[in-house]
Each structure stands twice: as structure tokens, then as C-alpha cells.
Amino acid sequence: MGKKHGKYLEPEYKIFYSMKSRCYNPKCNYYNIYGGRGIQVCDRWLDIENGFKNFYNDMGPRPGKEYSIDRINNGGDYVPENCRWATLEEQANNKRTNRILEFNDKKQTATQWVKETGIPFKTLTARLDVMGWSIEKSLTTPVIIKNKLINFQGESKTLQEWSKYLNITFSTLQSRIYHYNWPIDKVLSTPIRGK
């Protein structure tokens, strides 16, 4: 079938073939997450005579080697209106297992928020799941890097150094920053009660 249209060695045909295999070949490694859960390929692309030709006409050439076929609605079938060429990163952000967070009228995956804010993924998930923070607080509270210098009253020290210098435990300073969301000047200038 592939040799007939002269594109059997081209990446588009390999992608086309793999797409069908995922949906209809129970021996395929990915069958259970595609065909096994009901994902199908449209009749136009399954046509015995013109299936690949129709696929190629609908999708066009692959824009680059980093692109593959992606279903926009990952619960939907392989049909022209639900398919696009996408990079691995775009596909990773379109998984049904992704955690979507909405903040300031913007919906993104946790991974996309991590990339935008610079907050480490483990920190973000700990804030949401362990500490019970709101999405807003989790995404807007700055992260104090362990070795990052913090300027206060003309001096620069790491949080650990400030802890020793002020005789305030490191965990108290962290709690003031992450739990109470205090600004740095209040974190470092507020004495411990009873001292």
C-alpha cells in the first residue's frame, strides 16, 4: 500500500502507519491507551485505495523532524479537524493526565506554569498538595534558593546565614516566607516572641 504512492520511506507515512497501528493492532505497545480505549481513525484515512493520500492532503507535510501527529482533544479520534502537527513539548502539554491550573484567566498545565514562573515543579506540587496553598499563592510566592543571597539592611547573606546571624531558626524563616507569605524585610526584622 505504501509503495504505491511513493511515500513509504517518508516520515509522514511512518507516522500514518504508526497511528493506525496504535488504534487497530492489539500487538502494538500503545494499543491499550489508543484503540483499547476506543480511539479510532476516520474512514477517510482508512480508505484502502487513498487512505494515506487523504491523510497527506488533509495534514500536509510534517513541518520539521521534531513534529508528530497530535490529537487536539486527546479523548477524540484521529480526524482532520482534531489533528495537528505538534512538537513533543506541545504534545506533553496536551496529555489527559496533566494537571491544569487556572490563574489570572489563564489555564496552563503545571509544567507550563513552572516554565513561566521559574518555581520548581516539586515546590509547586508541595505547595498545592502538602501545604494546601491556593493556586494564586502557590504561583506568586517567590522561591528562596538555598544559596541565593538576600539583601537586607545593606548586607547580603543566604537564608541559612541570616538564620545564624539573627538567631532565628531556619525553619521559622522559611515558614514566614512560604506559609505566611511575608516580605523579606518583615521576615528578617521580626524578632521571635519571648526573646
Short mmCIF file of N, CA and C in Angstrom, two decimals:
data_model
loop_
_atom_site.label_atom_id
_atom_site.label_comp_id
_atom_site.label_asym_id
_atom_site.label_seq_id
_atom_site.Cartn_x
_atom_site.Cartn_y
_atom_site.Cartn_z
N MET A 1 0.83 -1.20 0.00
CA MET A 1 0.00 0.00 0.00
C MET A 1 0.86 1.26 0.00
N GLY A 2 1.91 1.29 0.84
CA GLY A 2 2.75 2.46 0.93
C GLY A 2 3.56 2.71 -0.33
N LYS A 3 4.06 1.66 -0.96
CA LYS A 3 4.92 1.83 -2.12
C LYS A 3 4.16 2.44 -3.28
N LYS A 4 2.86 2.18 -3.34
CA LYS A 4 2.05 2.65 -4.45
C LYS A 4 2.05 4.17 -4.58
N HIS A 5 2.06 4.85 -3.45
CA HIS A 5 2.01 6.32 -3.52
C HIS A 5 3.38 6.96 -3.45
N GLY A 6 4.42 6.14 -3.38
CA GLY A 6 5.78 6.67 -3.44
C GLY A 6 6.25 7.37 -2.19
N LYS A 7 5.54 7.28 -1.08
CA LYS A 7 5.91 8.00 0.13
C LYS A 7 6.22 7.04 1.28
N TYR A 8 6.42 5.76 0.99
CA TYR A 8 6.57 4.78 2.06
C TYR A 8 7.81 5.01 2.91
N LEU A 9 8.81 5.73 2.42
CA LEU A 9 10.00 5.99 3.21
C LEU A 9 9.94 7.34 3.92
N GLU A 10 8.95 8.12 3.59
CA GLU A 10 8.87 9.45 4.17
C GLU A 10 8.30 9.40 5.58
N PRO A 11 8.70 10.34 6.42
CA PRO A 11 8.23 10.31 7.82
C PRO A 11 6.71 10.39 7.95
N GLU A 12 6.05 11.09 7.03
CA GLU A 12 4.59 11.20 7.11
C GLU A 12 3.94 9.82 7.01
N TYR A 13 4.49 8.96 6.13
CA TYR A 13 3.90 7.62 6.00
C TYR A 13 4.17 6.79 7.26
N LYS A 14 5.35 6.90 7.83
CA LYS A 14 5.66 6.16 9.06
C LYS A 14 4.72 6.60 10.19
N ILE A 15 4.46 7.89 10.27
CA ILE A 15 3.55 8.42 11.29
C ILE A 15 2.14 7.92 11.04
N PHE A 16 1.71 7.94 9.77
CA PHE A 16 0.40 7.43 9.37
C PHE A 16 0.25 5.96 9.75
N TYR A 17 1.25 5.17 9.44
CA TYR A 17 1.23 3.74 9.73
C TYR A 17 1.17 3.51 11.25
N SER A 18 1.98 4.23 12.00
CA SER A 18 2.00 4.09 13.47
C SER A 18 0.66 4.49 14.08
N MET A 19 0.05 5.54 13.54
CA MET A 19 -1.25 6.00 14.03
C MET A 19 -2.28 4.87 13.91
N LYS A 20 -2.33 4.23 12.75
CA LYS A 20 -3.28 3.13 12.52
C LYS A 20 -2.96 1.94 13.42
N SER A 21 -1.69 1.65 13.57
CA SER A 21 -1.26 0.52 14.40
C SER A 21 -1.69 0.71 15.86
N ARG A 22 -1.52 1.92 16.39
CA ARG A 22 -1.91 2.22 17.79
C ARG A 22 -3.40 1.98 18.01
N CYS A 23 -4.18 2.21 16.95
CA CYS A 23 -5.64 2.11 17.09
C CYS A 23 -6.20 0.73 16.78
N TYR A 24 -5.52 -0.05 15.93
CA TYR A 24 -6.13 -1.29 15.44
C TYR A 24 -5.29 -2.55 15.61
N ASN A 25 -4.07 -2.43 16.09
CA ASN A 25 -3.23 -3.61 16.26
C ASN A 25 -3.02 -3.90 17.74
N PRO A 26 -3.73 -4.91 18.29
CA PRO A 26 -3.60 -5.24 19.72
C PRO A 26 -2.17 -5.62 20.13
N LYS A 27 -1.31 -5.96 19.16
CA LYS A 27 0.07 -6.30 19.48
C LYS A 27 0.95 -5.06 19.62
N CYS A 28 0.43 -3.92 19.22
CA CYS A 28 1.18 -2.66 19.34
C CYS A 28 1.31 -2.29 20.82
N ASN A 29 2.49 -1.81 21.22
CA ASN A 29 2.75 -1.45 22.63
C ASN A 29 1.78 -0.41 23.17
N TYR A 30 1.27 0.46 22.30
CA TYR A 30 0.42 1.56 22.77
C TYR A 30 -1.07 1.31 22.53
N TYR A 31 -1.41 0.12 22.08
CA TYR A 31 -2.80 -0.16 21.73
C TYR A 31 -3.77 0.14 22.88
N ASN A 32 -3.44 -0.30 24.13
CA ASN A 32 -4.41 -0.11 25.23
C ASN A 32 -4.72 1.35 25.52
N ILE A 33 -3.81 2.28 25.23
CA ILE A 33 -4.12 3.68 25.52
C ILE A 33 -4.69 4.42 24.30
N TYR A 34 -4.82 3.70 23.20
CA TYR A 34 -5.43 4.27 21.98
C TYR A 34 -6.63 3.41 21.60
N GLY A 35 -6.41 2.41 20.75
CA GLY A 35 -7.51 1.55 20.31
C GLY A 35 -8.21 0.86 21.46
N GLY A 36 -7.47 0.47 22.46
CA GLY A 36 -8.04 -0.20 23.62
C GLY A 36 -9.01 0.66 24.41
N ARG A 37 -8.89 1.97 24.28
CA ARG A 37 -9.87 2.83 24.96
C ARG A 37 -10.81 3.53 23.95
N GLY A 38 -10.84 2.98 22.74
CA GLY A 38 -11.85 3.43 21.77
C GLY A 38 -11.43 4.49 20.77
N ILE A 39 -10.15 4.88 20.76
CA ILE A 39 -9.69 5.89 19.80
C ILE A 39 -9.63 5.25 18.41
N GLN A 40 -10.22 5.92 17.42
CA GLN A 40 -10.28 5.38 16.07
C GLN A 40 -9.70 6.38 15.07
N VAL A 41 -9.49 5.89 13.86
CA VAL A 41 -9.04 6.72 12.73
C VAL A 41 -10.24 6.89 11.81
N CYS A 42 -10.42 8.09 11.26
CA CYS A 42 -11.57 8.35 10.40
C CYS A 42 -11.54 7.47 9.15
N ASP A 43 -12.72 7.20 8.60
CA ASP A 43 -12.84 6.36 7.41
C ASP A 43 -12.05 6.91 6.23
N ARG A 44 -12.00 8.22 6.12
CA ARG A 44 -11.27 8.87 5.01
C ARG A 44 -9.80 8.45 5.01
N TRP A 45 -9.21 8.34 6.22
CA TRP A 45 -7.80 7.97 6.32
C TRP A 45 -7.60 6.46 6.31
N LEU A 46 -8.67 5.71 6.49
CA LEU A 46 -8.58 4.25 6.46
C LEU A 46 -8.88 3.69 5.07
N ASP A 47 -9.31 4.52 4.16
CA ASP A 47 -9.65 4.09 2.81
C ASP A 47 -8.51 3.25 2.21
N ILE A 48 -8.84 2.08 1.73
CA ILE A 48 -7.82 1.14 1.23
C ILE A 48 -7.04 1.73 0.06
N GLU A 49 -7.72 2.39 -0.85
CA GLU A 49 -7.06 2.93 -2.04
C GLU A 49 -6.34 4.26 -1.78
N ASN A 50 -6.99 5.16 -1.03
CA ASN A 50 -6.49 6.53 -0.92
C ASN A 50 -6.25 7.01 0.50
N GLY A 51 -6.19 6.08 1.48
CA GLY A 51 -6.06 6.49 2.88
C GLY A 51 -4.88 7.41 3.16
N PHE A 52 -3.69 6.99 2.75
CA PHE A 52 -2.52 7.83 3.02
C PHE A 52 -2.58 9.14 2.23
N LYS A 53 -3.03 9.04 0.98
CA LYS A 53 -3.14 10.25 0.15
C LYS A 53 -4.07 11.26 0.82
N ASN A 54 -5.21 10.78 1.33
CA ASN A 54 -6.16 11.66 2.02
C ASN A 54 -5.53 12.26 3.28
N PHE A 55 -4.82 11.41 4.03
CA PHE A 55 -4.14 11.88 5.24
C PHE A 55 -3.15 12.99 4.88
N TYR A 56 -2.34 12.74 3.88
CA TYR A 56 -1.31 13.70 3.47
C TYR A 56 -1.94 15.00 2.96
N ASN A 57 -3.04 14.88 2.19
CA ASN A 57 -3.74 16.08 1.69
C ASN A 57 -4.35 16.88 2.83
N ASP A 58 -4.88 16.19 3.84
CA ASP A 58 -5.51 16.87 4.98
C ASP A 58 -4.49 17.51 5.91
N MET A 59 -3.40 16.79 6.17
CA MET A 59 -2.42 17.25 7.16
C MET A 59 -1.28 18.05 6.55
N GLY A 60 -0.97 17.79 5.29
CA GLY A 60 0.16 18.44 4.67
C GLY A 60 1.46 17.83 5.14
N PRO A 61 2.59 18.31 4.63
CA PRO A 61 3.87 17.74 5.06
C PRO A 61 4.18 18.10 6.51
N ARG A 62 4.91 17.24 7.14
CA ARG A 62 5.33 17.50 8.51
C ARG A 62 6.25 18.73 8.50
N PRO A 63 6.00 19.73 9.38
CA PRO A 63 6.79 20.97 9.36
C PRO A 63 8.27 20.80 9.67
N GLY A 64 8.64 19.76 10.38
CA GLY A 64 10.04 19.53 10.74
C GLY A 64 10.16 18.19 11.44
N LYS A 65 11.38 17.73 11.63
CA LYS A 65 11.58 16.39 12.20
C LYS A 65 11.15 16.29 13.66
N GLU A 66 10.99 17.43 14.34
CA GLU A 66 10.57 17.40 15.75
C GLU A 66 9.05 17.32 15.90
N TYR A 67 8.32 17.26 14.78
CA TYR A 67 6.86 17.24 14.81
C TYR A 67 6.31 15.83 14.60
N SER A 68 5.17 15.58 15.22
CA SER A 68 4.44 14.34 15.03
C SER A 68 2.95 14.65 15.08
N ILE A 69 2.14 13.64 14.80
CA ILE A 69 0.68 13.85 14.80
C ILE A 69 0.17 13.95 16.24
N ASP A 70 -0.72 14.89 16.47
CA ASP A 70 -1.27 15.10 17.81
C ASP A 70 -2.77 15.33 17.69
N ARG A 71 -3.53 14.72 18.60
CA ARG A 71 -4.97 14.97 18.65
C ARG A 71 -5.21 16.15 19.58
N ILE A 72 -5.87 17.17 19.10
CA ILE A 72 -6.12 18.38 19.89
C ILE A 72 -6.94 18.02 21.13
N ASN A 73 -8.04 17.29 20.92
CA ASN A 73 -8.81 16.73 22.03
C ASN A 73 -8.32 15.30 22.17
N ASN A 74 -7.51 15.04 23.22
CA ASN A 74 -6.89 13.72 23.30
C ASN A 74 -7.85 12.60 23.67
N GLY A 75 -9.12 12.92 23.86
CA GLY A 75 -10.14 11.89 24.03
C GLY A 75 -10.85 11.62 22.72
N GLY A 76 -10.53 12.42 21.69
CA GLY A 76 -11.20 12.29 20.40
C GLY A 76 -10.42 11.42 19.43
N ASP A 77 -11.03 11.18 18.30
CA ASP A 77 -10.45 10.30 17.28
C ASP A 77 -9.45 11.04 16.40
N TYR A 78 -8.77 10.25 15.57
CA TYR A 78 -7.88 10.79 14.55
C TYR A 78 -8.75 11.19 13.35
N VAL A 79 -9.15 12.44 13.33
CA VAL A 79 -9.93 13.01 12.23
C VAL A 79 -9.27 14.35 11.88
N PRO A 80 -9.42 14.81 10.63
CA PRO A 80 -8.71 16.04 10.22
C PRO A 80 -8.91 17.22 11.16
N GLU A 81 -10.15 17.44 11.62
CA GLU A 81 -10.42 18.61 12.46
C GLU A 81 -9.89 18.47 13.88
N ASN A 82 -9.47 17.28 14.27
CA ASN A 82 -8.94 17.06 15.63
C ASN A 82 -7.44 16.78 15.63
N CYS A 83 -6.79 16.91 14.47
CA CYS A 83 -5.36 16.58 14.40
C CYS A 83 -4.53 17.77 13.94
N ARG A 84 -3.30 17.78 14.40
CA ARG A 84 -2.34 18.83 14.03
C ARG A 84 -0.95 18.23 14.10
N TRP A 85 -0.01 18.91 13.48
CA TRP A 85 1.40 18.57 13.68
C TRP A 85 1.86 19.33 14.92
N ALA A 86 2.49 18.63 15.86
CA ALA A 86 2.90 19.27 17.12
C ALA A 86 4.26 18.74 17.57
N THR A 87 4.98 19.58 18.31
CA THR A 87 6.26 19.17 18.87
C THR A 87 6.03 18.28 20.09
N LEU A 88 7.09 17.62 20.56
CA LEU A 88 6.96 16.78 21.75
C LEU A 88 6.51 17.59 22.96
N GLU A 89 7.01 18.83 23.08
CA GLU A 89 6.61 19.68 24.21
C GLU A 89 5.13 20.02 24.13
N GLU A 90 4.65 20.36 22.94
CA GLU A 90 3.22 20.65 22.77
C GLU A 90 2.37 19.43 23.10
N GLN A 91 2.84 18.26 22.67
CA GLN A 91 2.10 17.03 22.95
C GLN A 91 2.12 16.71 24.45
N ALA A 92 3.25 16.95 25.09
CA ALA A 92 3.35 16.68 26.53
C ALA A 92 2.38 17.56 27.31
N ASN A 93 2.14 18.76 26.83
CA ASN A 93 1.20 19.67 27.50
C ASN A 93 -0.25 19.38 27.13
N ASN A 94 -0.47 18.37 26.28
CA ASN A 94 -1.82 18.03 25.84
C ASN A 94 -2.23 16.63 26.32
N LYS A 95 -1.56 16.10 27.33
CA LYS A 95 -1.90 14.78 27.86
C LYS A 95 -3.12 14.87 28.76
N ARG A 96 -3.92 13.81 28.75
CA ARG A 96 -5.12 13.81 29.60
C ARG A 96 -4.76 13.71 31.08
N THR A 97 -3.53 13.29 31.39
CA THR A 97 -3.12 13.15 32.79
C THR A 97 -2.54 14.45 33.36
N ASN A 98 -2.42 15.47 32.54
CA ASN A 98 -1.85 16.74 33.00
C ASN A 98 -2.74 17.42 34.04
N ARG A 99 -2.11 18.12 34.92
CA ARG A 99 -2.83 18.91 35.91
C ARG A 99 -2.95 20.33 35.38
N ILE A 100 -4.18 20.79 35.21
CA ILE A 100 -4.43 22.12 34.67
C ILE A 100 -4.69 23.08 35.83
N LEU A 101 -3.97 24.20 35.84
CA LEU A 101 -4.14 25.22 36.87
C LEU A 101 -4.60 26.51 36.20
N GLU A 102 -5.61 27.15 36.78
CA GLU A 102 -6.11 28.41 36.23
C GLU A 102 -5.78 29.54 37.20
N PHE A 103 -5.15 30.59 36.64
CA PHE A 103 -4.79 31.76 37.44
C PHE A 103 -4.79 32.97 36.52
N ASN A 104 -5.39 34.07 36.97
CA ASN A 104 -5.49 35.30 36.18
C ASN A 104 -6.07 35.04 34.79
N ASP A 105 -7.17 34.29 34.75
CA ASP A 105 -7.87 33.97 33.50
C ASP A 105 -7.00 33.23 32.49
N LYS A 106 -6.00 32.50 32.97
CA LYS A 106 -5.10 31.75 32.10
C LYS A 106 -5.05 30.31 32.58
N LYS A 107 -5.34 29.36 31.68
CA LYS A 107 -5.28 27.94 32.01
C LYS A 107 -4.03 27.34 31.38
N GLN A 108 -3.21 26.68 32.21
CA GLN A 108 -2.00 26.03 31.73
C GLN A 108 -1.75 24.78 32.55
N THR A 109 -0.92 23.91 32.02
CA THR A 109 -0.52 22.74 32.80
C THR A 109 0.45 23.21 33.89
N ALA A 110 0.61 22.38 34.90
CA ALA A 110 1.56 22.71 35.97
C ALA A 110 2.96 22.89 35.37
N THR A 111 3.30 22.07 34.40
CA THR A 111 4.62 22.17 33.75
C THR A 111 4.78 23.52 33.05
N GLN A 112 3.73 23.99 32.39
CA GLN A 112 3.81 25.30 31.72
C GLN A 112 3.95 26.42 32.75
N TRP A 113 3.25 26.31 33.90
CA TRP A 113 3.38 27.33 34.95
C TRP A 113 4.80 27.32 35.51
N VAL A 114 5.37 26.13 35.67
CA VAL A 114 6.75 26.01 36.17
C VAL A 114 7.70 26.74 35.23
N LYS A 115 7.51 26.53 33.94
CA LYS A 115 8.37 27.18 32.94
C LYS A 115 8.20 28.70 32.99
N GLU A 116 6.97 29.15 33.17
CA GLU A 116 6.70 30.60 33.18
C GLU A 116 7.18 31.28 34.46
N THR A 117 6.98 30.62 35.60
CA THR A 117 7.28 31.28 36.89
C THR A 117 8.69 30.99 37.40
N GLY A 118 9.28 29.88 36.95
CA GLY A 118 10.59 29.51 37.48
C GLY A 118 10.52 28.76 38.80
N ILE A 119 9.30 28.51 39.29
CA ILE A 119 9.14 27.75 40.53
C ILE A 119 9.37 26.28 40.22
N PRO A 120 10.24 25.60 40.96
CA PRO A 120 10.48 24.17 40.68
C PRO A 120 9.19 23.35 40.79
N PHE A 121 9.06 22.32 39.94
CA PHE A 121 7.85 21.51 39.89
C PHE A 121 7.53 20.90 41.26
N LYS A 122 8.55 20.35 41.94
CA LYS A 122 8.32 19.74 43.26
C LYS A 122 7.83 20.77 44.28
N THR A 123 8.35 21.98 44.19
CA THR A 123 7.92 23.04 45.10
C THR A 123 6.46 23.38 44.85
N LEU A 124 6.10 23.52 43.57
CA LEU A 124 4.73 23.87 43.22
C LEU A 124 3.76 22.79 43.70
N THR A 125 4.05 21.53 43.42
CA THR A 125 3.13 20.47 43.83
C THR A 125 3.07 20.34 45.36
N ALA A 126 4.20 20.56 46.04
CA ALA A 126 4.19 20.51 47.51
C ALA A 126 3.32 21.63 48.08
N ARG A 127 3.43 22.81 47.49
CA ARG A 127 2.61 23.94 47.95
C ARG A 127 1.12 23.63 47.80
N LEU A 128 0.76 23.02 46.68
CA LEU A 128 -0.65 22.74 46.41
C LEU A 128 -1.16 21.54 47.20
N ASP A 129 -0.38 20.45 47.22
CA ASP A 129 -0.88 19.18 47.77
C ASP A 129 -0.54 18.95 49.23
N VAL A 130 0.65 19.40 49.66
CA VAL A 130 1.07 19.14 51.04
C VAL A 130 0.69 20.30 51.94
N MET A 131 1.01 21.52 51.49
CA MET A 131 0.77 22.69 52.32
C MET A 131 -0.65 23.25 52.15
N GLY A 132 -1.35 22.81 51.11
CA GLY A 132 -2.74 23.24 50.91
C GLY A 132 -2.89 24.68 50.47
N TRP A 133 -1.87 25.23 49.83
CA TRP A 133 -1.94 26.62 49.38
C TRP A 133 -2.91 26.76 48.22
N SER A 134 -3.42 27.95 48.05
CA SER A 134 -4.25 28.26 46.89
C SER A 134 -3.35 28.29 45.64
N ILE A 135 -3.96 28.22 44.48
CA ILE A 135 -3.20 28.30 43.23
C ILE A 135 -2.50 29.65 43.15
N GLU A 136 -3.20 30.72 43.52
CA GLU A 136 -2.60 32.07 43.46
C GLU A 136 -1.35 32.16 44.33
N LYS A 137 -1.46 31.72 45.59
CA LYS A 137 -0.32 31.80 46.50
C LYS A 137 0.82 30.90 46.01
N SER A 138 0.47 29.72 45.50
CA SER A 138 1.49 28.78 45.02
C SER A 138 2.28 29.35 43.85
N LEU A 139 1.60 30.10 42.98
CA LEU A 139 2.24 30.62 41.78
C LEU A 139 2.91 31.98 41.97
N THR A 140 2.54 32.70 43.02
CA THR A 140 3.08 34.06 43.17
C THR A 140 4.09 34.22 44.30
N THR A 141 4.18 33.23 45.20
CA THR A 141 5.16 33.33 46.29
C THR A 141 6.55 33.01 45.74
N PRO A 142 7.49 33.94 45.89
CA PRO A 142 8.83 33.67 45.36
C PRO A 142 9.52 32.53 46.10
N VAL A 143 10.39 31.87 45.41
CA VAL A 143 11.16 30.77 45.99
C VAL A 143 12.52 31.32 46.40
N ILE A 144 12.88 31.02 47.62
CA ILE A 144 14.20 31.42 48.09
C ILE A 144 15.14 30.24 47.84
N ILE A 145 16.05 30.43 46.93
CA ILE A 145 17.02 29.38 46.62
C ILE A 145 18.00 29.29 47.78
N LYS A 146 18.35 28.07 48.12
CA LYS A 146 19.19 27.82 49.30
C LYS A 146 20.44 28.70 49.35
N ASN A 147 21.13 28.85 48.24
CA ASN A 147 22.38 29.60 48.25
C ASN A 147 22.23 31.02 47.69
N LYS A 148 20.98 31.44 47.46
CA LYS A 148 20.76 32.77 46.91
C LYS A 148 21.00 33.82 48.00
N LEU A 149 21.70 34.89 47.64
CA LEU A 149 21.96 35.96 48.60
C LEU A 149 20.73 36.85 48.74
N ILE A 150 20.42 37.16 49.99
CA ILE A 150 19.28 38.03 50.30
C ILE A 150 19.83 39.32 50.87
N ASN A 151 19.48 40.43 50.24
CA ASN A 151 19.95 41.75 50.69
C ASN A 151 18.99 42.30 51.74
N PHE A 152 19.56 42.73 52.86
CA PHE A 152 18.76 43.31 53.94
C PHE A 152 19.65 44.23 54.76
N GLN A 153 19.22 45.47 54.90
CA GLN A 153 19.94 46.49 55.67
C GLN A 153 21.41 46.58 55.27
N GLY A 154 21.65 46.57 53.98
CA GLY A 154 22.99 46.76 53.45
C GLY A 154 23.89 45.55 53.49
N GLU A 155 23.38 44.40 53.92
CA GLU A 155 24.19 43.18 53.96
C GLU A 155 23.56 42.11 53.08
N SER A 156 24.41 41.24 52.56
CA SER A 156 23.95 40.13 51.72
C SER A 156 24.36 38.81 52.36
N LYS A 157 23.36 37.95 52.61
CA LYS A 157 23.62 36.63 53.19
C LYS A 157 22.59 35.65 52.63
N THR A 158 22.92 34.37 52.71
CA THR A 158 21.94 33.35 52.35
C THR A 158 20.94 33.26 53.51
N LEU A 159 19.82 32.58 53.28
CA LEU A 159 18.82 32.44 54.34
C LEU A 159 19.40 31.70 55.54
N GLN A 160 20.24 30.71 55.28
CA GLN A 160 20.87 29.98 56.38
C GLN A 160 21.81 30.90 57.19
N GLU A 161 22.54 31.74 56.49
CA GLU A 161 23.43 32.68 57.17
C GLU A 161 22.63 33.69 57.98
N TRP A 162 21.51 34.17 57.43
CA TRP A 162 20.65 35.10 58.18
C TRP A 162 20.11 34.39 59.42
N SER A 163 19.77 33.12 59.29
CA SER A 163 19.25 32.35 60.42
C SER A 163 20.25 32.36 61.58
N LYS A 164 21.52 32.07 61.29
CA LYS A 164 22.56 32.06 62.33
C LYS A 164 22.81 33.47 62.87
N TYR A 165 22.88 34.44 61.97
CA TYR A 165 23.17 35.82 62.34
C TYR A 165 22.08 36.40 63.25
N LEU A 166 20.82 36.11 62.96
CA LEU A 166 19.69 36.66 63.72
C LEU A 166 19.28 35.76 64.89
N ASN A 167 19.87 34.57 64.96
CA ASN A 167 19.50 33.59 65.98
C ASN A 167 18.00 33.25 65.89
N ILE A 168 17.54 33.07 64.65
CA ILE A 168 16.17 32.64 64.38
C ILE A 168 16.30 31.36 63.56
N THR A 169 15.58 30.31 63.95
CA THR A 169 15.75 29.04 63.25
C THR A 169 15.43 29.18 61.76
N PHE A 170 16.12 28.38 60.97
CA PHE A 170 15.95 28.36 59.53
C PHE A 170 14.50 28.03 59.19
N SER A 171 13.90 27.06 59.91
CA SER A 171 12.51 26.65 59.63
C SER A 171 11.53 27.79 59.92
N THR A 172 11.83 28.62 60.91
CA THR A 172 10.96 29.77 61.21
C THR A 172 11.02 30.77 60.06
N LEU A 173 12.22 31.05 59.57
CA LEU A 173 12.36 31.97 58.45
C LEU A 173 11.65 31.43 57.22
N GLN A 174 11.81 30.14 56.95
CA GLN A 174 11.13 29.52 55.81
C GLN A 174 9.62 29.61 55.97
N SER A 175 9.13 29.35 57.16
CA SER A 175 7.69 29.40 57.42
C SER A 175 7.14 30.80 57.18
N ARG A 176 7.89 31.81 57.62
CA ARG A 176 7.47 33.19 57.41
C ARG A 176 7.37 33.52 55.92
N ILE A 177 8.30 32.96 55.15
CA ILE A 177 8.30 33.22 53.71
C ILE A 177 7.20 32.43 53.01
N TYR A 178 7.18 31.11 53.23
CA TYR A 178 6.32 30.24 52.45
C TYR A 178 4.92 30.06 53.03
N HIS A 179 4.81 30.02 54.35
CA HIS A 179 3.50 29.79 54.94
C HIS A 179 2.73 31.10 55.13
N TYR A 180 3.43 32.10 55.62
CA TYR A 180 2.76 33.38 55.90
C TYR A 180 2.90 34.40 54.78
N ASN A 181 3.79 34.09 53.82
CA ASN A 181 3.97 34.97 52.65
C ASN A 181 4.42 36.38 53.04
N TRP A 182 5.28 36.50 54.06
CA TRP A 182 5.78 37.80 54.49
C TRP A 182 6.81 38.33 53.51
N PRO A 183 6.92 39.64 53.38
CA PRO A 183 8.03 40.20 52.60
C PRO A 183 9.34 39.99 53.36
N ILE A 184 10.44 39.97 52.64
CA ILE A 184 11.76 39.67 53.24
C ILE A 184 12.11 40.59 54.40
N ASP A 185 11.82 41.90 54.29
CA ASP A 185 12.20 42.81 55.39
C ASP A 185 11.47 42.43 56.68
N LYS A 186 10.20 42.01 56.58
CA LYS A 186 9.45 41.59 57.77
C LYS A 186 9.97 40.24 58.28
N VAL A 187 10.30 39.32 57.36
CA VAL A 187 10.83 38.01 57.73
C VAL A 187 12.08 38.16 58.60
N LEU A 188 12.97 39.07 58.18
CA LEU A 188 14.26 39.19 58.87
C LEU A 188 14.26 40.19 60.02
N SER A 189 13.28 41.07 60.08
CA SER A 189 13.30 42.08 61.15
C SER A 189 12.38 41.76 62.33
N THR A 190 11.52 40.78 62.19
CA THR A 190 10.59 40.43 63.27
C THR A 190 11.27 39.47 64.25
N PRO A 191 11.43 39.91 65.51
CA PRO A 191 12.08 39.02 66.49
C PRO A 191 11.17 37.87 66.90
N ILE A 192 11.76 36.85 67.46
CA ILE A 192 10.99 35.71 67.98
C ILE A 192 10.30 36.17 69.25
N ARG A 193 9.03 35.78 69.41
CA ARG A 193 8.29 36.16 70.61
C ARG A 193 8.95 35.59 71.85
N GLY A 194 8.95 36.38 72.90
CA GLY A 194 9.52 35.92 74.20
C GLY A 194 11.01 36.10 74.31
N LYS A 195 11.64 36.64 73.23
CA LYS A 195 13.09 36.87 73.33
C LYS A 195 13.37 38.32 73.53
#
